[in-house]
Amino acid sequence: MRLGVLDVGSNTVHLLVVDAHPGARPLPAHSHKAELRLAQLLDDEGAIGPEGVDRLITVVHEALQAAEDKGVEDLLPFATSAVREARNADDVLARVRDETGVELAVLSGAEEARLTFLAVRRWFGWSAGKLLVLDIGGGSLEVAYGIDEEPDTAVSLPLGAGRLTAGRLPGDPPDPDDVRALRRHVRTEIARTVGEFSRFGAPDHVVATSKTFRQLARIAGAARSAEGLYVQRELKRASLEAWVPRLGAMTAAERAELPGVSEGRASQLLAGALVAEAAMDLFHVESLEICPWALREGVILRRLDHMDQT
């Protein structure tokens, strides 16, 4: 069947269309995305304002049209941290439902981490052993660890690249004092969770997903996306540590000139790099591998698993 996943994230609204059936690898058929930056549209009270909701509804309508055009049989719509944490989340969800007919399922941070972990496990297989999975989104950082398809432990922290940029790095380029303050904040937040993971022992394989990690790996020398999904891409902590001060000295426009960095994500790259560097350091990760599958694929795989059981 042709499935569509509608991901209302903190940075983008992304429709991924795949051809899939239980027991087979989902084959991408179409991708439709719009940058919305919900994480940066919150007002001082933490609500998504009327303009942001109007834009969200417009983008959802466009995604529905794209899904219809591509013959999607089953649509799986969900929202993540920006909607989840908005003060007016219930009102936003109701307006989307009333005006588009789409009932957005709001994933918890732990669900995001578990579904991303499932996708990574399926991509690498059982031979990867104990996995530590890191994912930096626009609104949150997810960390999960385990040896099965369900992680032994998973956490979600409010350390997304978009959220941190909007709330803590107002300058372009950012003020060095703001960068140092953000670095301290990020490390304090992550350090609180390390003990929860260390009791399970060292992972056999460390994996990262998300656009942030892919861009960081690319500027550090990893293969271009045009070279295909199956090319191994790594990010070494030493390379990342060398890039962080360079990114801090650049404007967003200068970062957008770096290989693999999109103009829309350039402003967030420094915050994402600080989170990635802190996570790799505090979890004692010298090198990690980039996985092309993440949350959307996890949602698809879970749906296929349920189909297989009925």
JSON list of C-alpha atoms in Angstrom, two decimals, residues 49-244:
[
{"chain": "A", "resi": 49, "resn": "GLY", "atom": "CA", "xyz": [-0.06, 32.87, 17.63]},
{"chain": "A", "resi": 50, "resn": "PRO", "atom": "CA", "xyz": [-2.93, 33.24, 15.13]},
{"chain": "A", "resi": 51, "resn": "GLU", "atom": "CA", "xyz": [-0.54, 33.84, 12.22]},
{"chain": "A", "resi": 52, "resn": "GLY", "atom": "CA", "xyz": [1.36, 30.66, 13.05]},
{"chain": "A", "resi": 53, "resn": "VAL", "atom": "CA", "xyz": [-1.83, 28.60, 13.27]},
{"chain": "A", "resi": 54, "resn": "ASP", "atom": "CA", "xyz": [-3.07, 30.03, 9.97]},
{"chain": "A", "resi": 55, "resn": "ARG", "atom": "CA", "xyz": [0.21, 29.11, 8.30]},
{"chain": "A", "resi": 56, "resn": "LEU", "atom": "CA", "xyz": [0.08, 25.63, 9.79]},
{"chain": "A", "resi": 57, "resn": "ILE", "atom": "CA", "xyz": [-3.43, 25.06, 8.44]},
{"chain": "A", "resi": 58, "resn": "THR", "atom": "CA", "xyz": [-2.40, 26.28, 4.99]},
{"chain": "A", "resi": 59, "resn": "VAL", "atom": "CA", "xyz": [0.60, 23.95, 4.93]},
{"chain": "A", "resi": 60, "resn": "VAL", "atom": "CA", "xyz": [-1.47, 20.98, 6.11]},
{"chain": "A", "resi": 61, "resn": "HIS", "atom": "CA", "xyz": [-3.97, 21.66, 3.30]},
{"chain": "A", "resi": 62, "resn": "GLU", "atom": "CA", "xyz": [-1.08, 21.67, 0.81]},
{"chain": "A", "resi": 63, "resn": "ALA", "atom": "CA", "xyz": [0.26, 18.40, 2.21]},
{"chain": "A", "resi": 64, "resn": "LEU", "atom": "CA", "xyz": [-3.19, 16.80, 1.96]},
{"chain": "A", "resi": 65, "resn": "GLN", "atom": "CA", "xyz": [-3.41, 17.83, -1.69]},
{"chain": "A", "resi": 66, "resn": "ALA", "atom": "CA", "xyz": [0.03, 16.35, -2.35]},
{"chain": "A", "resi": 67, "resn": "ALA", "atom": "CA", "xyz": [-0.99, 13.12, -0.59]},
{"chain": "A", "resi": 68, "resn": "GLU", "atom": "CA", "xyz": [-4.14, 12.90, -2.73]},
{"chain": "A", "resi": 69, "resn": "ASP", "atom": "CA", "xyz": [-2.17, 13.60, -5.90]},
{"chain": "A", "resi": 70, "resn": "LYS", "atom": "CA", "xyz": [0.25, 10.78, -5.09]},
{"chain": "A", "resi": 71, "resn": "GLY", "atom": "CA", "xyz": [-2.50, 8.27, -4.30]},
{"chain": "A", "resi": 72, "resn": "VAL", "atom": "CA", "xyz": [-1.86, 7.90, -0.57]},
{"chain": "A", "resi": 73, "resn": "GLU", "atom": "CA", "xyz": [-4.14, 5.22, 0.87]},
{"chain": "A", "resi": 74, "resn": "ASP", "atom": "CA", "xyz": [-3.43, 5.74, 4.57]},
{"chain": "A", "resi": 75, "resn": "LEU", "atom": "CA", "xyz": [-2.16, 8.97, 6.16]},
{"chain": "A", "resi": 76, "resn": "LEU", "atom": "CA", "xyz": [-0.35, 8.94, 9.51]},
{"chain": "A", "resi": 77, "resn": "PRO", "atom": "CA", "xyz": [-0.34, 12.52, 10.85]},
{"chain": "A", "resi": 78, "resn": "PHE", "atom": "CA", "xyz": [1.56, 13.48, 13.99]},
{"chain": "A", "resi": 79, "resn": "ALA", "atom": "CA", "xyz": [3.07, 16.47, 15.76]},
{"chain": "A", "resi": 80, "resn": "THR", "atom": "CA", "xyz": [6.14, 16.76, 17.97]},
{"chain": "A", "resi": 81, "resn": "SER", "atom": "CA", "xyz": [7.55, 19.17, 20.53]},
{"chain": "A", "resi": 82, "resn": "ALA", "atom": "CA", "xyz": [6.49, 22.57, 19.16]},
{"chain": "A", "resi": 83, "resn": "VAL", "atom": "CA", "xyz": [2.80, 21.66, 19.24]},
{"chain": "A", "resi": 84, "resn": "ARG", "atom": "CA", "xyz": [3.16, 19.39, 22.26]},
{"chain": "A", "resi": 85, "resn": "GLU", "atom": "CA", "xyz": [4.56, 22.16, 24.42]},
{"chain": "A", "resi": 86, "resn": "ALA", "atom": "CA", "xyz": [2.53, 25.08, 23.11]},
{"chain": "A", "resi": 87, "resn": "ARG", "atom": "CA", "xyz": [0.32, 26.60, 25.80]},
{"chain": "A", "resi": 88, "resn": "ASN", "atom": "CA", "xyz": [-2.63, 26.57, 23.39]},
{"chain": "A", "resi": 89, "resn": "ALA", "atom": "CA", "xyz": [-1.94, 23.09, 21.97]},
{"chain": "A", "resi": 90, "resn": "ASP", "atom": "CA", "xyz": [-5.55, 21.92, 22.39]},
{"chain": "A", "resi": 91, "resn": "ASP", "atom": "CA", "xyz": [-6.89, 24.94, 20.51]},
{"chain": "A", "resi": 92, "resn": "VAL", "atom": "CA", "xyz": [-4.33, 24.50, 17.73]},
{"chain": "A", "resi": 93, "resn": "LEU", "atom": "CA", "xyz": [-5.19, 20.81, 17.32]},
{"chain": "A", "resi": 94, "resn": "ALA", "atom": "CA", "xyz": [-8.90, 21.59, 17.28]},
{"chain": "A", "resi": 95, "resn": "ARG", "atom": "CA", "xyz": [-8.51, 24.23, 14.57]},
{"chain": "A", "resi": 96, "resn": "VAL", "atom": "CA", "xyz": [-6.40, 21.90, 12.43]},
{"chain": "A", "resi": 97, "resn": "ARG", "atom": "CA", "xyz": [-9.00, 19.16, 12.86]},
{"chain": "A", "resi": 98, "resn": "ASP", "atom": "CA", "xyz": [-11.97, 21.43, 12.13]},
{"chain": "A", "resi": 99, "resn": "GLU", "atom": "CA", "xyz": [-10.44, 23.17, 9.11]},
{"chain": "A", "resi": 100, "resn": "THR", "atom": "CA", "xyz": [-8.52, 20.31, 7.47]},
{"chain": "A", "resi": 101, "resn": "GLY", "atom": "CA", "xyz": [-10.07, 17.11, 8.86]},
{"chain": "A", "resi": 102, "resn": "VAL", "atom": "CA", "xyz": [-6.63, 15.98, 10.04]},
{"chain": "A", "resi": 103, "resn": "GLU", "atom": "CA", "xyz": [-6.43, 14.62, 13.58]},
{"chain": "A", "resi": 104, "resn": "LEU", "atom": "CA", "xyz": [-2.84, 15.18, 14.61]},
{"chain": "A", "resi": 105, "resn": "ALA", "atom": "CA", "xyz": [-1.50, 12.61, 17.08]},
{"chain": "A", "resi": 106, "resn": "VAL", "atom": "CA", "xyz": [0.80, 14.41, 19.49]},
{"chain": "A", "resi": 107, "resn": "LEU", "atom": "CA", "xyz": [3.82, 12.26, 20.27]},
{"chain": "A", "resi": 108, "resn": "SER", "atom": "CA", "xyz": [5.45, 12.51, 23.66]},
{"chain": "A", "resi": 109, "resn": "GLY", "atom": "CA", "xyz": [9.20, 13.02, 23.80]},
{"chain": "A", "resi": 110, "resn": "ALA", "atom": "CA", "xyz": [9.67, 9.43, 24.96]},
{"chain": "A", "resi": 111, "resn": "GLU", "atom": "CA", "xyz": [7.57, 8.18, 22.03]},
{"chain": "A", "resi": 112, "resn": "GLU", "atom": "CA", "xyz": [9.71, 10.20, 19.62]},
{"chain": "A", "resi": 113, "resn": "ALA", "atom": "CA", "xyz": [12.84, 8.62, 21.08]},
{"chain": "A", "resi": 114, "resn": "ARG", "atom": "CA", "xyz": [11.40, 5.08, 20.96]},
{"chain": "A", "resi": 115, "resn": "LEU", "atom": "CA", "xyz": [10.17, 5.34, 17.38]},
{"chain": "A", "resi": 116, "resn": "THR", "atom": "CA", "xyz": [13.46, 6.83, 16.21]},
{"chain": "A", "resi": 117, "resn": "PHE", "atom": "CA", "xyz": [15.27, 4.01, 18.00]},
{"chain": "A", "resi": 118, "resn": "LEU", "atom": "CA", "xyz": [13.09, 1.44, 16.21]},
{"chain": "A", "resi": 119, "resn": "ALA", "atom": "CA", "xyz": [14.00, 2.94, 12.83]},
{"chain": "A", "resi": 120, "resn": "VAL", "atom": "CA", "xyz": [17.71, 2.89, 13.64]},
{"chain": "A", "resi": 121, "resn": "ARG", "atom": "CA", "xyz": [17.55, -0.69, 14.88]},
{"chain": "A", "resi": 122, "resn": "ARG", "atom": "CA", "xyz": [15.82, -1.85, 11.70]},
{"chain": "A", "resi": 123, "resn": "TRP", "atom": "CA", "xyz": [18.36, 0.02, 9.56]},
{"chain": "A", "resi": 124, "resn": "PHE", "atom": "CA", "xyz": [21.46, -1.44, 11.23]},
{"chain": "A", "resi": 125, "resn": "GLY", "atom": "CA", "xyz": [20.03, -4.79, 12.33]},
{"chain": "A", "resi": 126, "resn": "TRP", "atom": "CA", "xyz": [20.80, -6.99, 15.29]},
{"chain": "A", "resi": 127, "resn": "SER", "atom": "CA", "xyz": [24.52, -7.19, 14.52]},
{"chain": "A", "resi": 128, "resn": "ALA", "atom": "CA", "xyz": [24.89, -3.57, 15.69]},
{"chain": "A", "resi": 129, "resn": "GLY", "atom": "CA", "xyz": [24.47, -4.80, 19.28]},
{"chain": "A", "resi": 130, "resn": "LYS", "atom": "CA", "xyz": [23.71, -2.26, 21.99]},
{"chain": "A", "resi": 131, "resn": "LEU", "atom": "CA", "xyz": [22.74, 1.03, 20.36]},
{"chain": "A", "resi": 132, "resn": "LEU", "atom": "CA", "xyz": [22.98, 4.58, 21.68]},
{"chain": "A", "resi": 133, "resn": "VAL", "atom": "CA", "xyz": [20.85, 6.84, 19.46]},
{"chain": "A", "resi": 134, "resn": "LEU", "atom": "CA", "xyz": [20.96, 10.64, 19.43]},
{"chain": "A", "resi": 135, "resn": "ASP", "atom": "CA", "xyz": [18.49, 12.87, 17.59]},
{"chain": "A", "resi": 136, "resn": "ILE", "atom": "CA", "xyz": [18.49, 16.68, 17.57]},
{"chain": "A", "resi": 137, "resn": "GLY", "atom": "CA", "xyz": [15.25, 18.23, 16.32]},
{"chain": "A", "resi": 138, "resn": "GLY", "atom": "CA", "xyz": [14.05, 21.78, 16.20]},
{"chain": "A", "resi": 139, "resn": "GLY", "atom": "CA", "xyz": [12.47, 21.60, 19.64]},
{"chain": "A", "resi": 140, "resn": "SER", "atom": "CA", "xyz": [14.11, 18.74, 21.51]},
{"chain": "A", "resi": 141, "resn": "LEU", "atom": "CA", "xyz": [16.99, 16.29, 21.86]},
{"chain": "A", "resi": 142, "resn": "GLU", "atom": "CA", "xyz": [16.11, 12.60, 22.08]},
{"chain": "A", "resi": 143, "resn": "VAL", "atom": "CA", "xyz": [18.48, 9.99, 23.48]},
{"chain": "A", "resi": 144, "resn": "ALA", "atom": "CA", "xyz": [17.73, 6.26, 23.55]},
{"chain": "A", "resi": 145, "resn": "TYR", "atom": "CA", "xyz": [19.71, 3.13, 24.43]},
{"chain": "A", "resi": 146, "resn": "GLY", "atom": "CA", "xyz": [19.03, -0.57, 24.11]},
{"chain": "A", "resi": 147, "resn": "ILE", "atom": "CA", "xyz": [19.76, -3.95, 22.57]},
{"chain": "A", "resi": 148, "resn": "ASP", "atom": "CA", "xyz": [16.25, -4.81, 21.35]},
{"chain": "A", "resi": 149, "resn": "GLU", "atom": "CA", "xyz": [13.77, -2.93, 19.16]},
{"chain": "A", "resi": 150, "resn": "GLU", "atom": "CA", "xyz": [12.34, -1.22, 22.23]},
{"chain": "A", "resi": 151, "resn": "PRO", "atom": "CA", "xyz": [15.01, 0.82, 24.04]},
{"chain": "A", "resi": 152, "resn": "ASP", "atom": "CA", "xyz": [15.92, 0.07, 27.64]},
{"chain": "A", "resi": 153, "resn": "THR", "atom": "CA", "xyz": [15.79, 3.78, 28.39]},
{"chain": "A", "resi": 154, "resn": "ALA", "atom": "CA", "xyz": [14.84, 6.90, 26.45]},
{"chain": "A", "resi": 155, "resn": "VAL", "atom": "CA", "xyz": [14.70, 10.59, 27.30]},
{"chain": "A", "resi": 156, "resn": "SER", "atom": "CA", "xyz": [13.66, 13.80, 25.61]},
{"chain": "A", "resi": 157, "resn": "LEU", "atom": "CA", "xyz": [15.23, 17.12, 26.59]},
{"chain": "A", "resi": 158, "resn": "PRO", "atom": "CA", "xyz": [14.16, 20.66, 25.56]},
{"chain": "A", "resi": 159, "resn": "LEU", "atom": "CA", "xyz": [17.41, 21.18, 23.65]},
{"chain": "A", "resi": 160, "resn": "GLY", "atom": "CA", "xyz": [16.27, 21.50, 20.05]},
{"chain": "A", "resi": 161, "resn": "ALA", "atom": "CA", "xyz": [18.36, 23.63, 17.71]},
{"chain": "A", "resi": 162, "resn": "GLY", "atom": "CA", "xyz": [15.48, 25.95, 16.78]},
{"chain": "A", "resi": 163, "resn": "ARG", "atom": "CA", "xyz": [14.27, 26.42, 20.34]},
{"chain": "A", "resi": 164, "resn": "LEU", "atom": "CA", "xyz": [17.75, 27.25, 21.65]},
{"chain": "A", "resi": 165, "resn": "THR", "atom": "CA", "xyz": [18.55, 29.62, 18.80]},
{"chain": "A", "resi": 166, "resn": "ALA", "atom": "CA", "xyz": [15.32, 31.58, 19.22]},
{"chain": "A", "resi": 167, "resn": "GLY", "atom": "CA", "xyz": [15.57, 31.73, 23.00]},
{"chain": "A", "resi": 168, "resn": "ARG", "atom": "CA", "xyz": [19.29, 32.08, 23.68]},
{"chain": "A", "resi": 169, "resn": "LEU", "atom": "CA", "xyz": [21.25, 33.19, 20.60]},
{"chain": "A", "resi": 170, "resn": "PRO", "atom": "CA", "xyz": [19.70, 36.45, 19.37]},
{"chain": "A", "resi": 171, "resn": "GLY", "atom": "CA", "xyz": [22.79, 37.90, 17.67]},
{"chain": "A", "resi": 172, "resn": "ASP", "atom": "CA", "xyz": [24.12, 37.28, 14.17]},
{"chain": "A", "resi": 173, "resn": "PRO", "atom": "CA", "xyz": [26.88, 36.40, 14.72]},
{"chain": "A", "resi": 174, "resn": "PRO", "atom": "CA", "xyz": [25.99, 35.55, 18.31]},
{"chain": "A", "resi": 175, "resn": "ASP", "atom": "CA", "xyz": [27.59, 37.27, 21.27]},
{"chain": "A", "resi": 176, "resn": "PRO", "atom": "CA", "xyz": [30.39, 35.07, 22.69]},
{"chain": "A", "resi": 177, "resn": "ASP", "atom": "CA", "xyz": [28.90, 35.46, 26.18]},
{"chain": "A", "resi": 178, "resn": "ASP", "atom": "CA", "xyz": [25.58, 34.09, 24.91]},
{"chain": "A", "resi": 179, "resn": "VAL", "atom": "CA", "xyz": [27.39, 31.15, 23.32]},
{"chain": "A", "resi": 180, "resn": "ARG", "atom": "CA", "xyz": [29.21, 30.36, 26.58]},
{"chain": "A", "resi": 181, "resn": "ALA", "atom": "CA", "xyz": [25.97, 30.62, 28.56]},
{"chain": "A", "resi": 182, "resn": "LEU", "atom": "CA", "xyz": [24.20, 28.28, 26.13]},
{"chain": "A", "resi": 183, "resn": "ARG", "atom": "CA", "xyz": [27.10, 25.83, 26.29]},
{"chain": "A", "resi": 184, "resn": "ARG", "atom": "CA", "xyz": [26.80, 25.70, 30.09]},
{"chain": "A", "resi": 185, "resn": "HIS", "atom": "CA", "xyz": [23.03, 25.28, 29.95]},
{"chain": "A", "resi": 186, "resn": "VAL", "atom": "CA", "xyz": [23.18, 22.46, 27.41]},
{"chain": "A", "resi": 187, "resn": "ARG", "atom": "CA", "xyz": [25.83, 20.54, 29.31]},
{"chain": "A", "resi": 188, "resn": "THR", "atom": "CA", "xyz": [23.99, 20.88, 32.60]},
{"chain": "A", "resi": 189, "resn": "GLU", "atom": "CA", "xyz": [20.78, 19.52, 31.08]},
{"chain": "A", "resi": 190, "resn": "ILE", "atom": "CA", "xyz": [22.47, 16.57, 29.38]},
{"chain": "A", "resi": 191, "resn": "ALA", "atom": "CA", "xyz": [24.66, 15.73, 32.39]},
{"chain": "A", "resi": 192, "resn": "ARG", "atom": "CA", "xyz": [21.53, 15.12, 34.47]},
{"chain": "A", "resi": 193, "resn": "THR", "atom": "CA", "xyz": [20.62, 12.16, 32.24]},
{"chain": "A", "resi": 194, "resn": "VAL", "atom": "CA", "xyz": [24.00, 10.49, 31.79]},
{"chain": "A", "resi": 195, "resn": "GLY", "atom": "CA", "xyz": [23.72, 8.32, 34.90]},
{"chain": "A", "resi": 196, "resn": "GLU", "atom": "CA", "xyz": [20.45, 6.85, 33.66]},
{"chain": "A", "resi": 197, "resn": "PHE", "atom": "CA", "xyz": [22.31, 5.49, 30.61]},
{"chain": "A", "resi": 198, "resn": "SER", "atom": "CA", "xyz": [25.70, 4.61, 32.07]},
{"chain": "A", "resi": 199, "resn": "ARG", "atom": "CA", "xyz": [24.21, 1.91, 34.31]},
{"chain": "A", "resi": 200, "resn": "PHE", "atom": "CA", "xyz": [23.53, -0.15, 31.16]},
{"chain": "A", "resi": 201, "resn": "GLY", "atom": "CA", "xyz": [27.19, -0.19, 30.13]},
{"chain": "A", "resi": 202, "resn": "ALA", "atom": "CA", "xyz": [28.96, 1.09, 27.03]},
{"chain": "A", "resi": 203, "resn": "PRO", "atom": "CA", "xyz": [27.10, 0.86, 23.71]},
{"chain": "A", "resi": 204, "resn": "ASP", "atom": "CA", "xyz": [28.45, -1.21, 20.85]},
{"chain": "A", "resi": 205, "resn": "HIS", "atom": "CA", "xyz": [27.40, 1.34, 18.26]},
{"chain": "A", "resi": 206, "resn": "VAL", "atom": "CA", "xyz": [26.53, 5.04, 18.51]},
{"chain": "A", "resi": 207, "resn": "VAL", "atom": "CA", "xyz": [24.18, 6.46, 15.89]},
{"chain": "A", "resi": 208, "resn": "ALA", "atom": "CA", "xyz": [22.77, 9.91, 15.19]},
{"chain": "A", "resi": 209, "resn": "THR", "atom": "CA", "xyz": [19.79, 10.95, 13.09]},
{"chain": "A", "resi": 210, "resn": "SER", "atom": "CA", "xyz": [18.30, 14.32, 12.08]},
{"chain": "A", "resi": 211, "resn": "LYS", "atom": "CA", "xyz": [19.14, 17.11, 9.67]},
{"chain": "A", "resi": 212, "resn": "THR", "atom": "CA", "xyz": [21.38, 18.79, 12.26]},
{"chain": "A", "resi": 213, "resn": "PHE", "atom": "CA", "xyz": [23.68, 15.81, 12.60]},
{"chain": "A", "resi": 214, "resn": "ARG", "atom": "CA", "xyz": [23.72, 15.23, 8.83]},
{"chain": "A", "resi": 215, "resn": "GLN", "atom": "CA", "xyz": [24.77, 18.82, 8.22]},
{"chain": "A", "resi": 216, "resn": "LEU", "atom": "CA", "xyz": [27.46, 18.68, 10.90]},
{"chain": "A", "resi": 217, "resn": "ALA", "atom": "CA", "xyz": [28.82, 15.46, 9.43]},
{"chain": "A", "resi": 218, "resn": "ARG", "atom": "CA", "xyz": [28.82, 16.98, 5.95]},
{"chain": "A", "resi": 219, "resn": "ILE", "atom": "CA", "xyz": [30.80, 20.08, 6.91]},
{"chain": "A", "resi": 220, "resn": "ALA", "atom": "CA", "xyz": [33.23, 17.78, 8.74]},
{"chain": "A", "resi": 221, "resn": "GLY", "atom": "CA", "xyz": [33.87, 15.87, 5.52]},
{"chain": "A", "resi": 222, "resn": "ALA", "atom": "CA", "xyz": [31.16, 13.19, 5.20]},
{"chain": "A", "resi": 223, "resn": "ALA", "atom": "CA", "xyz": [29.83, 12.16, 1.81]},
{"chain": "A", "resi": 224, "resn": "ARG", "atom": "CA", "xyz": [27.23, 14.30, 0.03]},
{"chain": "A", "resi": 225, "resn": "SER", "atom": "CA", "xyz": [23.61, 13.18, 0.09]},
{"chain": "A", "resi": 226, "resn": "ALA", "atom": "CA", "xyz": [23.79, 12.74, -3.69]},
{"chain": "A", "resi": 227, "resn": "GLU", "atom": "CA", "xyz": [26.12, 9.78, -3.15]},
{"chain": "A", "resi": 228, "resn": "GLY", "atom": "CA", "xyz": [23.20, 7.75, -1.81]},
{"chain": "A", "resi": 229, "resn": "LEU", "atom": "CA", "xyz": [21.70, 6.34, 1.38]},
{"chain": "A", "resi": 230, "resn": "TYR", "atom": "CA", "xyz": [24.08, 3.44, 1.72]},
{"chain": "A", "resi": 231, "resn": "VAL", "atom": "CA", "xyz": [27.35, 5.36, 1.94]},
{"chain": "A", "resi": 232, "resn": "GLN", "atom": "CA", "xyz": [28.67, 5.26, 5.49]},
{"chain": "A", "resi": 233, "resn": "ARG", "atom": "CA", "xyz": [28.77, 8.72, 7.06]},
{"chain": "A", "resi": 234, "resn": "GLU", "atom": "CA", "xyz": [30.52, 9.42, 10.34]},
{"chain": "A", "resi": 235, "resn": "LEU", "atom": "CA", "xyz": [31.01, 12.38, 12.63]},
{"chain": "A", "resi": 236, "resn": "LYS", "atom": "CA", "xyz": [34.08, 12.45, 14.85]},
{"chain": "A", "resi": 237, "resn": "ARG", "atom": "CA", "xyz": [34.04, 14.45, 18.07]},
{"chain": "A", "resi": 238, "resn": "ALA", "atom": "CA", "xyz": [37.47, 15.93, 17.35]},
{"chain": "A", "resi": 239, "resn": "SER", "atom": "CA", "xyz": [36.21, 17.33, 14.04]},
{"chain": "A", "resi": 240, "resn": "LEU", "atom": "CA", "xyz": [33.08, 18.71, 15.66]},
{"chain": "A", "resi": 241, "resn": "GLU", "atom": "CA", "xyz": [35.07, 20.37, 18.44]},
{"chain": "A", "resi": 242, "resn": "ALA", "atom": "CA", "xyz": [37.21, 22.10, 15.82]},
{"chain": "A", "resi": 243, "resn": "TRP", "atom": "CA", "xyz": [34.14, 23.39, 13.99]},
{"chain": "A", "resi": 244, "resn": "VAL", "atom": "CA", "xyz": [32.18, 24.78, 16.95]}
]
